[in-house]
Short mmCIF file of C-alpha atoms and ligand atoms in Angstrom, two decimals:
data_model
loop_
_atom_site.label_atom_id
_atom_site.label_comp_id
_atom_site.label_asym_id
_atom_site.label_seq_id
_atom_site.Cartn_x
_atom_site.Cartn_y
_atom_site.Cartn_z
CA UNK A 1 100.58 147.53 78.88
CA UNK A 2 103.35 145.65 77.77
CA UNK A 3 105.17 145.44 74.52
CA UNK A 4 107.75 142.73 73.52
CA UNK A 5 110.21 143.40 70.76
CA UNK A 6 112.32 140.89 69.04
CA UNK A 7 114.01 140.55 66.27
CA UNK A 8 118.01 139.60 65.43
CA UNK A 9 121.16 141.90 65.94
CA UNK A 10 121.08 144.93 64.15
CA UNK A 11 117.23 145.29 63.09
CA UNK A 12 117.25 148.22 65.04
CA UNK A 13 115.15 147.28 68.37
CA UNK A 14 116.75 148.82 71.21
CA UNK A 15 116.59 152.28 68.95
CA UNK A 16 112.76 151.78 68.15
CA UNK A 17 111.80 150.44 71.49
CA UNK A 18 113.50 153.55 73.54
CA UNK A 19 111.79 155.82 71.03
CA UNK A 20 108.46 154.59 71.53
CA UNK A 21 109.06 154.32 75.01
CA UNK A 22 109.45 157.55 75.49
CA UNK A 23 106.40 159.00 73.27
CA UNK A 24 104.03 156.87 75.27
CA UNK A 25 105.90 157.20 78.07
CA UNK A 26 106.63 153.58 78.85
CA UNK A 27 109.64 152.42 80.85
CA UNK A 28 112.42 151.00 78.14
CA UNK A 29 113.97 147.58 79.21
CA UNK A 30 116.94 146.46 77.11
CA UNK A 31 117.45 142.86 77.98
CA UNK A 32 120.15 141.87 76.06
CA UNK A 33 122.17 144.40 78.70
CA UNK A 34 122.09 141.38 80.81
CA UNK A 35 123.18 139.61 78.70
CA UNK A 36 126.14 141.30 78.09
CA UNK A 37 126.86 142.19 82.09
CA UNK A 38 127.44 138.01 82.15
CA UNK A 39 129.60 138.31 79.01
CA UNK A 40 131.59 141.16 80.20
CA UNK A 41 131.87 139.10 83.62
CA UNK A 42 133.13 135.72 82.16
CA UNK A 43 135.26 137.94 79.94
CA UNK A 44 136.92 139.80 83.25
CA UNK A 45 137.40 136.64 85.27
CA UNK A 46 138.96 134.34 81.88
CA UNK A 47 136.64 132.39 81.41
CA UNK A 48 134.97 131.00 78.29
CA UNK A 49 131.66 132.41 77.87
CA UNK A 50 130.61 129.47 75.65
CA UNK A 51 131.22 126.80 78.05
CA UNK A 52 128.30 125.64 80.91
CA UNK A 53 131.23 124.33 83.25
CA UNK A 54 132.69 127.69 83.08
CA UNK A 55 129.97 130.05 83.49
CA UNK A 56 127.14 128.74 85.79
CA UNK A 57 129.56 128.96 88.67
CA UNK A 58 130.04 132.50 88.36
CA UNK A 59 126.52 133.32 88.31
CA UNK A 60 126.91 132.58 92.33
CA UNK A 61 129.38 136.10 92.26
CA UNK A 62 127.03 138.38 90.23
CA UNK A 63 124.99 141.24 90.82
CA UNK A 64 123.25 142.38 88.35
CA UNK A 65 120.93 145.51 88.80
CA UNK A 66 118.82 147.58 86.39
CA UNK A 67 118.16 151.31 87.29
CA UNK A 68 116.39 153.76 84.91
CA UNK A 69 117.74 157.42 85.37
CA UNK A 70 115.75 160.15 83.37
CA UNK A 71 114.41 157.73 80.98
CA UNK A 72 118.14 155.71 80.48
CA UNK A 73 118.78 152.12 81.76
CA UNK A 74 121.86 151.75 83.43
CA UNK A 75 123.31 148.20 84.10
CA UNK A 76 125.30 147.74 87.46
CA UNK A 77 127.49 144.53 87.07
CA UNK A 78 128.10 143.90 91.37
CA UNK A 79 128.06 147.94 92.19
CA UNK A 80 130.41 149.31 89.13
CA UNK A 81 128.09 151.10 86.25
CA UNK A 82 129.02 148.57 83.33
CA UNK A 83 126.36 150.56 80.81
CA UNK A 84 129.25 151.91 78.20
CA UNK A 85 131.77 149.06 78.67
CA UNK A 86 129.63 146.55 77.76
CA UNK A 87 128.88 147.63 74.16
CA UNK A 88 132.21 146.27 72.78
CA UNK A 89 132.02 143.63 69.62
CA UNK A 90 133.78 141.45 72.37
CA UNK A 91 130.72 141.70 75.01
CA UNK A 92 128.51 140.92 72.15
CA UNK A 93 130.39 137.60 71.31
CA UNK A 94 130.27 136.78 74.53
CA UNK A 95 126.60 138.11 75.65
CA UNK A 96 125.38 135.67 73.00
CA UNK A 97 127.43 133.01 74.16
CA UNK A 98 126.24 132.55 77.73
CA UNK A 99 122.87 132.98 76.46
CA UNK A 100 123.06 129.96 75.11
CA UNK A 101 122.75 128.17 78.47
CA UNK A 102 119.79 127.45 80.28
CA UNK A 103 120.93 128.71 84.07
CA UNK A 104 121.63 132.21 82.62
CA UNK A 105 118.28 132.23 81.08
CA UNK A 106 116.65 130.96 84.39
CA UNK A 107 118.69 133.33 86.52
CA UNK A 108 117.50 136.45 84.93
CA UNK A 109 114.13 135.43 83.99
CA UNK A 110 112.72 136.72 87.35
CA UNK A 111 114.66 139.78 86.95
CA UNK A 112 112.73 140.76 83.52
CA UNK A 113 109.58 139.78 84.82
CA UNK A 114 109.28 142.33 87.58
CA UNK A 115 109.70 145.21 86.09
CA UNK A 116 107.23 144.41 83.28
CA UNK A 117 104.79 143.33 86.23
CA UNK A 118 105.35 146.69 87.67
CA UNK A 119 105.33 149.12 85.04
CA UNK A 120 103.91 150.22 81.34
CA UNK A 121 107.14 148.56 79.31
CA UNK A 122 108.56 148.57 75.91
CA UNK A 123 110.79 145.32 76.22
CA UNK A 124 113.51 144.14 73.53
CA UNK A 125 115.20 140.57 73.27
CA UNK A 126 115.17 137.49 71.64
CA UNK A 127 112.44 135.59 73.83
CA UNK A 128 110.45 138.44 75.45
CA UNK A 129 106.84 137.80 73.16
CA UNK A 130 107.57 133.70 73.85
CA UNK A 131 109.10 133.54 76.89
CA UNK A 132 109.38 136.66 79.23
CA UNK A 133 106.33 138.02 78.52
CA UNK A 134 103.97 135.55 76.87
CA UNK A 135 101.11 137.85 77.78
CA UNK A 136 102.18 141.10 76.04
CA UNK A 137 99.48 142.69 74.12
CA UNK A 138 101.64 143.65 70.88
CA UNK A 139 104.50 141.30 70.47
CA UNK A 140 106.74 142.51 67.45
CA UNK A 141 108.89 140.47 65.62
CA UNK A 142 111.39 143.50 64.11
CA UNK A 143 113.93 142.26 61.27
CA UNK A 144 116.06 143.03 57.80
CA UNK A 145 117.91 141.64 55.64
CA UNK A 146 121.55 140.63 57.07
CA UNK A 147 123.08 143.32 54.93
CA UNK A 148 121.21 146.28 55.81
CA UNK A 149 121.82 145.48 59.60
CA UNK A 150 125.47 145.35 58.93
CA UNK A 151 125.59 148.21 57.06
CA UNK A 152 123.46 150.52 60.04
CA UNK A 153 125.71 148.54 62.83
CA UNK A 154 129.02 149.62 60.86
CA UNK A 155 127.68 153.11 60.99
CA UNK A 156 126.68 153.11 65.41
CA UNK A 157 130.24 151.90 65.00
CA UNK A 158 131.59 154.37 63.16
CA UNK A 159 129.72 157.39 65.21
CA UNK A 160 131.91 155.74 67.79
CA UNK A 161 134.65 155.86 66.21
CA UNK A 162 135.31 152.45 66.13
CA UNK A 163 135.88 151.75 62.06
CA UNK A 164 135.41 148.04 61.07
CA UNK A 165 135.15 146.85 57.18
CA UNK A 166 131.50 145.78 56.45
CA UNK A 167 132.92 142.43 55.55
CA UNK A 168 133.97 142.18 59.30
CA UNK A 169 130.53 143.01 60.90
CA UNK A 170 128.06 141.32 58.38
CA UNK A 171 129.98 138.09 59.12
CA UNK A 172 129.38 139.17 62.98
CA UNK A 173 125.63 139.31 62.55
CA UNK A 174 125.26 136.44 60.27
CA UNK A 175 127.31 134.49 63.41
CA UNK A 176 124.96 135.61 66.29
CA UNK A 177 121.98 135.48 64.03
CA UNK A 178 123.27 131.92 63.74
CA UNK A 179 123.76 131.21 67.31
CA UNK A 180 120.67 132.88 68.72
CA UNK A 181 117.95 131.38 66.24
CA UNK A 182 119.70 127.72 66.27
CA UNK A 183 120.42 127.72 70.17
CA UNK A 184 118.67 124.80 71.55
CA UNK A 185 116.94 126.37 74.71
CA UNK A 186 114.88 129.66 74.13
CA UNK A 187 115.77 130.75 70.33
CA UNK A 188 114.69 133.59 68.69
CA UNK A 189 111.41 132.98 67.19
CA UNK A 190 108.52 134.19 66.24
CA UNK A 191 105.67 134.06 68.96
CA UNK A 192 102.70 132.27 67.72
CA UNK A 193 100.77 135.93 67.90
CA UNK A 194 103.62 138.14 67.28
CA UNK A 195 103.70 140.50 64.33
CA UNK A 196 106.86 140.09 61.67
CA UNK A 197 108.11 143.15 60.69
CA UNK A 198 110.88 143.69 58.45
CA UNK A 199 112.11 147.02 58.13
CA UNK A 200 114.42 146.83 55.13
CA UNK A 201 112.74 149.10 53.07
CA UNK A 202 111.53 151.84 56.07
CA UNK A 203 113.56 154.36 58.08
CA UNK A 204 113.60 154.45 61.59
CA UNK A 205 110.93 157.47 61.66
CA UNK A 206 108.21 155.23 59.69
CA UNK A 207 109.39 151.47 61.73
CA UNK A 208 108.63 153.31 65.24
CA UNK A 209 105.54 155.40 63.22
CA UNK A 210 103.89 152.56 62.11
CA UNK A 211 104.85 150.18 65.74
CA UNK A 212 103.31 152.89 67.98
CA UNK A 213 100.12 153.00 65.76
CA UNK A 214 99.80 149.13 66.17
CA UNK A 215 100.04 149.75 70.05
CA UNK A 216 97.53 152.16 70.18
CA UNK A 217 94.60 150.05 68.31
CA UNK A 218 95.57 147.28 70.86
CA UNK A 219 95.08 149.86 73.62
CA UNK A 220 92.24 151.43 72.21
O1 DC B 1 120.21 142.80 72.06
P1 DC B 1 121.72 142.62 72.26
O2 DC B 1 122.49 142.60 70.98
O3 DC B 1 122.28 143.61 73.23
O4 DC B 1 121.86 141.16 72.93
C1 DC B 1 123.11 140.57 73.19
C2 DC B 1 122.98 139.06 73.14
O5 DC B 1 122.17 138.61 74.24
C3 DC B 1 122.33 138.51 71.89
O6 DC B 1 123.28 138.04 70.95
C4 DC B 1 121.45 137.37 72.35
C5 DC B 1 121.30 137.57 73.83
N1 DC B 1 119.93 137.90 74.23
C6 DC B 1 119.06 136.85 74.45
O7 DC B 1 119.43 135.70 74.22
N2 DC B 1 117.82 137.10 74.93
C7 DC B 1 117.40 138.35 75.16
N3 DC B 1 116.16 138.55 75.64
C8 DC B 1 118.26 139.44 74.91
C9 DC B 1 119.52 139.18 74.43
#
């Protein structure tokens, strides 16, 4: 079985998805860590993750690997364990950057495939119900208002200790919410069958509650 979640920055997916991963014991697949390895590797080597010229030549020098170790995904950016460093407001500039263009789309396409083709998998992204994994037999389309997803990404901040003014990160999330819906290749959108699902108004106990019931009747 395969579940796609997608939804903008800050709705809450990879939180959901690895929760209801692990009660129906699924394998969690974070995509946007991918993403973010090519961010973080533009980033390293100076480059400008927004521009094609820049970036499709590096994609020759990278590695990336995905490993799942007692239930976690760890990214491996050419051998080196990138997991933790690339969860910096930087890396997220930059992951949504070089999404942007087509060869980094196309380069870890294949990537994202397999393991769904190989395994039970609870998949979050932007594209995974209309691109990745057209097939997927619940496709959810997880969202909030702009503010709330500020206001819960200041707070993963803040447990890290990293304090930024709300001001600061709503204008982040309104910016890659931007850039990922308006991109020209591969937005975020709604699949045709997915399954919109704004969670404004729920907590995270009743948005994975009520996804895991959906994915049951389709199993059922
Ligand atoms: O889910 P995330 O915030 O870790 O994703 C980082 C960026 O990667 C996001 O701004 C858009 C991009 N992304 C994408 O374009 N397609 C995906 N399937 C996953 C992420």
């Amino acid at each position: 079985m395969k579940i796609a979640i997608d939804g903008p920055a800050g709705a809450g997916k990879s939180a959901t998805a690895k929760a209801i991963a692990k009660e129906m014991n699924f394998i969690y697949v974070d995509t946007g860590a991918l993403y973010r390895g090519i961010g973080l590797y533009a980033i390293r080597k100076g480059k400008n993750p927004a521009s094609i010229e820049e970036v499709v030549p590096l994609l020759a020098e990278i590695k990336i690997e995905m490993r799942h170790e007692e239930g976690e995904q760890h990214i491996f950016l050419n051998g080196e364990d990138v997991s933790d460093k690339i969860r910096t407001e930087s890396v997220s500039a930059a992951a949504s950057a070089v999404s942007a263009i087509p060869a980094v789309r196309d380069f870890l396409f294949d990537m994202q495939r397999d393991i769904a083709e190989k395994n039970d998998v609870v998949m979050d992204g932007r594209d995974i119900g209309t691109v990745v994994l057209p097939d997927a037999q619940l496709k959810i389309f997880l969202t909030a208002k702009p503010e709330v997803r500020a206001e819960r990404r200041m707070k993963q901040l803040a447990e890290k200790g990293i304090e930024t003014p709300f001001d600061d990160v709503l204008v982040d999330v309104i910016q890659r919410d931007y850039n990922d819906t308006n991109r020209d290749f591969r937005p975020l959108r709604l699949a045709d069958d997915g399954i919109l699902f704004d969670n404004s108004e729920l907590n995270f106990e009743e948005t994975v509650e009520k996804i895991i019931s959906l994915a049951k009747e389709r199993m059922a």
